[in-house]
Coordinates of C-alpha atoms in Angstrom, one line a residue:
X1 CA 141.2 82.8 103.9
X2 CA 137.6 83.3 102.9
X3 CA 137.6 81.4 99.5
X4 CA 139.4 78.3 100.6
X5 CA 139.5 76.8 97.1
X6 CA 140.5 80.1 95.5
X7 CA 138.5 82.9 94.0
X8 CA 135.7 81.6 91.7
X9 CA 137.0 78.1 92.2
X10 CA 134.3 76.5 94.4
X11 CA 133.7 73.9 91.7
X12 CA 137.3 73.3 90.6
X13 CA 136.9 75.1 87.3
X14 CA 139.6 77.8 87.4
X15 CA 142.4 76.9 85.1
X16 CA 140.3 74.3 83.2
X17 CA 139.1 74.3 79.5
X18 CA 142.4 75.9 78.3
X19 CA 142.2 76.4 74.5
X20 CA 144.4 77.5 71.7
X21 CA 144.1 77.5 67.9
X22 CA 145.7 74.4 66.4
X23 CA 148.1 75.5 63.6
X24 CA 150.1 73.2 61.3
X25 CA 150.4 72.1 57.7
X26 CA 148.2 69.1 57.1
X27 CA 147.6 68.9 53.3
X28 CA 148.5 70.1 49.9
X29 CA 146.4 71.4 47.0
X30 CA 147.5 70.4 43.5
X31 CA 145.9 73.0 41.1
X32 CA 144.8 72.0 37.6
X33 CA 146.0 75.4 36.4
X34 CA 149.6 76.3 37.7
X35 CA 148.6 80.0 37.3
X36 CA 145.5 79.8 39.5
X37 CA 145.0 83.1 41.1
X38 CA 145.1 82.2 44.8
X39 CA 147.2 85.0 46.2
X40 CA 144.2 86.3 48.2
X41 CA 144.5 83.1 50.3
X42 CA 148.2 83.3 50.9
X43 CA 149.5 84.7 54.3
X44 CA 151.3 88.0 53.8
X45 CA 151.2 90.2 56.9
X46 CA 152.1 93.2 54.7
X47 CA 148.7 93.0 53.0
X48 CA 145.8 95.1 54.3
X49 CA 143.6 92.0 54.3
X50 CA 143.7 88.4 53.3
X51 CA 141.3 85.5 52.9
X52 CA 141.0 82.0 54.3
X53 CA 139.3 78.9 53.0
X54 CA 136.6 77.8 55.4
X55 CA 133.3 75.9 55.5
X56 CA 129.8 77.4 55.7
X57 CA 127.9 77.5 58.9
X58 CA 125.4 75.1 57.5
X59 CA 128.1 72.6 56.6
X60 CA 129.7 72.8 60.1
X61 CA 126.3 72.1 61.7
X62 CA 125.4 69.3 59.4
X63 CA 128.8 67.6 59.7
X64 CA 129.1 68.4 63.4
X65 CA 132.5 70.0 62.9
X66 CA 134.6 72.6 64.8
X67 CA 135.3 76.0 63.1
X68 CA 138.1 75.8 60.6
X69 CA 140.1 78.0 58.3
X70 CA 143.1 77.5 56.1
X71 CA 145.5 79.6 54.0
X72 CA 147.3 78.5 50.8
X73 CA 151.1 78.7 50.8
X74 CA 152.5 78.5 47.2
X75 CA 155.4 76.1 46.5
X76 CA 157.6 76.8 43.5
X77 CA 160.3 74.6 41.8
X78 CA 163.9 75.1 43.0
X79 CA 164.8 76.8 39.6
X80 CA 162.0 79.3 40.0
X81 CA 163.0 80.1 43.6
X82 CA 166.6 80.7 42.4
X83 CA 165.3 82.9 39.6
X84 CA 163.2 84.9 42.0
X85 CA 166.3 85.3 44.2
X86 CA 168.5 86.5 41.3
X87 CA 165.8 88.9 40.1
X88 CA 165.5 90.3 43.6
X89 CA 169.3 90.8 43.8
X90 CA 169.4 92.5 40.4
X91 CA 166.7 95.0 41.5
X92 CA 168.6 95.8 44.6
X93 CA 172.0 96.0 42.8
X94 CA 173.7 93.2 44.8
X95 CA 174.9 89.7 44.3
X96 CA 172.9 87.1 46.3
X97 CA 174.6 84.5 48.5
X98 CA 175.3 81.2 46.7
X99 CA 175.1 83.1 43.3
X100 CA 176.6 80.2 41.3
X101 CA 174.3 77.6 42.8
X102 CA 171.3 79.8 42.0
X103 CA 172.6 80.2 38.5
X104 CA 173.1 76.5 38.1
X105 CA 169.5 75.8 39.3
X106 CA 168.2 78.2 36.7
X107 CA 170.2 76.6 33.9
X108 CA 169.3 73.0 34.8
X109 CA 165.6 73.9 35.3
X110 CA 165.4 76.0 32.1
X111 CA 162.0 74.5 31.1
X112 CA 160.5 75.7 34.4
X113 CA 162.2 79.1 34.0
X114 CA 160.8 79.5 30.4
X115 CA 157.3 78.6 31.8
X116 CA 157.8 81.1 34.6
X117 CA 159.0 83.9 32.3
X118 CA 155.9 83.3 30.1
X119 CA 153.6 83.3 33.1
X120 CA 155.2 86.5 34.5
X121 CA 154.9 88.3 31.2
X122 CA 151.4 87.1 30.1
X123 CA 149.7 85.8 33.3
X124 CA 151.2 88.2 35.9
X125 CA 152.5 85.4 38.1
X126 CA 154.9 82.5 38.4
X127 CA 153.5 78.9 37.9
X128 CA 152.9 77.1 41.2
X129 CA 153.7 73.4 41.7
X130 CA 151.3 73.1 44.6
X131 CA 149.9 74.9 47.6
X132 CA 150.5 73.9 51.2
X133 CA 147.4 74.1 53.5
X134 CA 148.1 75.8 56.8
X135 CA 145.1 75.5 59.0
X136 CA 144.0 77.4 62.1
X137 CA 141.3 75.4 63.9
X138 CA 139.0 75.7 66.8
X139 CA 139.8 73.4 69.8
X140 CA 136.9 71.6 71.5
X141 CA 136.5 72.7 75.1
X142 CA 138.1 70.0 77.3
X143 CA 138.0 70.1 81.1
X144 CA 141.2 68.1 81.3
X145 CA 143.1 70.8 79.3
X146 CA 144.2 73.0 82.1
X147 CA 146.6 75.4 83.7
X148 CA 147.7 74.7 87.3
X149 CA 150.4 76.1 89.6
X150 CA 153.7 74.2 89.8
X151 CA 155.5 73.9 93.2
X152 CA 158.5 75.7 91.7
X153 CA 158.7 79.5 92.3
X154 CA 160.1 82.3 90.2
X155 CA 162.6 84.9 91.3
X156 CA 160.0 86.9 93.3
X157 CA 158.4 83.8 95.0
X158 CA 155.4 83.3 92.8
X159 CA 154.5 79.8 91.7
X160 CA 155.3 79.0 88.2
X161 CA 152.6 78.0 85.8
X162 CA 152.2 74.4 84.5
X163 CA 150.2 73.7 81.3
X164 CA 148.6 70.4 80.4
X165 CA 147.3 71.1 76.9
X166 CA 144.9 68.3 75.9
X167 CA 143.5 67.7 72.4
X168 CA 140.6 65.3 71.4
X169 CA 139.6 63.0 68.6
X170 CA 137.0 65.6 67.6
X171 CA 139.7 68.2 67.0
X172 CA 141.5 65.8 64.5
X173 CA 138.3 64.6 62.9
X174 CA 137.2 68.2 62.2
X175 CA 140.4 69.1 60.4
X176 CA 140.5 66.0 58.3
X177 CA 136.8 66.1 57.4
X178 CA 137.1 69.8 56.5
X179 CA 139.9 69.0 54.0
X180 CA 137.8 66.1 52.5
X181 CA 135.0 68.5 51.9
X182 CA 137.3 71.2 50.4
X183 CA 138.8 68.5 48.2
X184 CA 135.4 67.3 46.9
X185 CA 134.4 70.9 46.1
X186 CA 137.8 71.6 44.4
X187 CA 137.4 68.5 42.2
X188 CA 133.7 69.4 41.4
X189 CA 134.8 72.8 40.3
X190 CA 137.7 71.5 38.2
X191 CA 140.2 73.5 40.3
X192 CA 142.5 70.6 41.3
X193 CA 143.0 67.9 43.9
X194 CA 143.6 67.9 47.6
X195 CA 146.1 65.5 49.3
X196 CA 145.5 65.1 53.0
X197 CA 148.6 64.4 55.1
X198 CA 146.8 64.2 58.5
X199 CA 146.2 60.5 59.6
X200 CA 143.2 60.0 61.8
X201 CA 143.8 56.3 62.3
X202 CA 145.6 56.9 65.6
X203 CA 145.6 59.4 68.5
X204 CA 148.9 60.9 67.7
X205 CA 149.5 64.4 66.3
X206 CA 152.1 65.8 63.9
X207 CA 155.3 67.0 65.6
X208 CA 154.9 70.3 63.8
X209 CA 151.6 71.1 65.5
X210 CA 151.7 74.2 67.7
X211 CA 149.4 76.8 69.1
X212 CA 148.8 80.2 67.7
X213 CA 149.6 82.0 71.0
X214 CA 145.8 82.6 71.3
X215 CA 145.4 81.5 74.9
X216 CA 141.7 81.1 75.8
X217 CA 139.5 79.5 78.4
X218 CA 140.5 78.8 82.1
X219 CA 137.8 81.2 83.6
X220 CA 135.0 80.2 81.2
X221 CA 131.6 82.0 81.0
X222 CA 128.5 80.2 82.0
X223 CA 125.2 81.1 83.8
X224 CA 125.5 78.0 86.0
X225 CA 128.3 78.4 88.7
X226 CA 128.8 74.6 88.4
X227 CA 129.8 75.0 84.8
X228 CA 131.6 78.3 84.6
X229 CA 133.7 80.8 86.6
X230 CA 132.0 84.0 85.4
X231 CA 128.4 84.9 84.5
X232 CA 127.2 86.5 81.3
X233 CA 128.4 89.9 82.5
X234 CA 132.0 88.6 83.3
X235 CA 131.4 88.7 87.0
X236 CA 133.0 85.9 89.0
X237 CA 130.3 83.8 90.6
X238 CA 129.8 84.4 94.3
X239 CA 132.0 87.5 94.3
X240 CA 130.0 90.7 94.0
X241 CA 132.7 93.1 92.8
X242 CA 135.2 91.0 90.8
X243 CA 135.0 91.0 87.0
X244 CA 137.2 89.4 84.3
X245 CA 137.6 90.8 80.8
X246 CA 139.7 88.7 78.4
X247 CA 139.8 85.6 76.3
X248 CA 140.0 83.5 79.5
X249 CA 136.2 83.8 79.7
X250 CA 135.6 82.4 76.2
X251 CA 133.4 79.2 76.5
X252 CA 134.5 78.3 73.0
X253 CA 137.3 79.6 70.8
X254 CA 136.1 79.7 67.2
X255 CA 138.9 79.8 64.6
X256 CA 139.5 83.5 64.1
X257 CA 142.1 85.6 66.0
X258 CA 140.5 86.5 69.4
X259 CA 141.7 90.2 69.7
X260 CA 138.6 91.9 68.3
X261 CA 136.3 89.8 70.4
X262 CA 138.4 90.6 73.5
X263 CA 138.1 94.3 72.7
X264 CA 134.4 94.0 72.1
X265 CA 134.0 92.1 75.4
X266 CA 136.0 94.8 77.3
X267 CA 133.8 97.6 75.9
X268 CA 130.6 95.6 76.7
X269 CA 131.9 95.1 80.3
X270 CA 132.7 98.8 80.6
X271 CA 129.2 99.8 79.6
X272 CA 127.8 97.3 82.2
X273 CA 130.1 98.7 85.0
X274 CA 129.0 102.2 84.1
X275 CA 125.4 101.2 84.6
X276 CA 126.2 99.6 87.9
X277 CA 128.1 102.6 89.1
X278 CA 125.2 104.9 88.3

């Protein structure tokens, strides 16, 4: 009744600037050496840590690009995939499904199998045909990308949420240009070639694009109430005792997982509230 437009929404900013990290496969890396040691850059959640390819801060500024990082997913020939499945079954003492098909793949691809056996014995790894780039990319803040309330209500009478997730030409240009730079550096170092599968000639996006479930924005931080919902201390503008801690206050999203930043923000806010209470 007091805040007619909604809490913190006197300038129609609540729900706007929704961001997520853009994730999809958008290129392949063809290594000069099929035994290239790139396992550090492959996604494996069982590992204690893993690396991502990215661009330097200076390159991002000079090229005016959004933050970007990519992992390398190895792709093996069908014969090697079948060999790996048979070896796994032998270690576990069971017969894998489609055993005869796997055996046939190994026999027909005996040259690849011989190369793989050599690599396993003397190189410590199987030869890789190519690596698939899986990128995780920052989204540019966009006021039209927003969350609103739908007229439909759920089982307890609360309005359901409606999301209008908007991407921009800068989002696509940043990804494609990042791969161009990585390709140039890979060629200069003699590591291989990069093939980009993302077309920037139109405004469409690949059907395989999805978010990373890293929801950010919608109550963005800014000192000016006309440009943000909360101030630098996470306090909602024009409300003395209402604070927000979470990724919704992020003015930009970066490309890394937001959890540690959320935790740091919550600890920072807790210290601020303790000072206020004293």
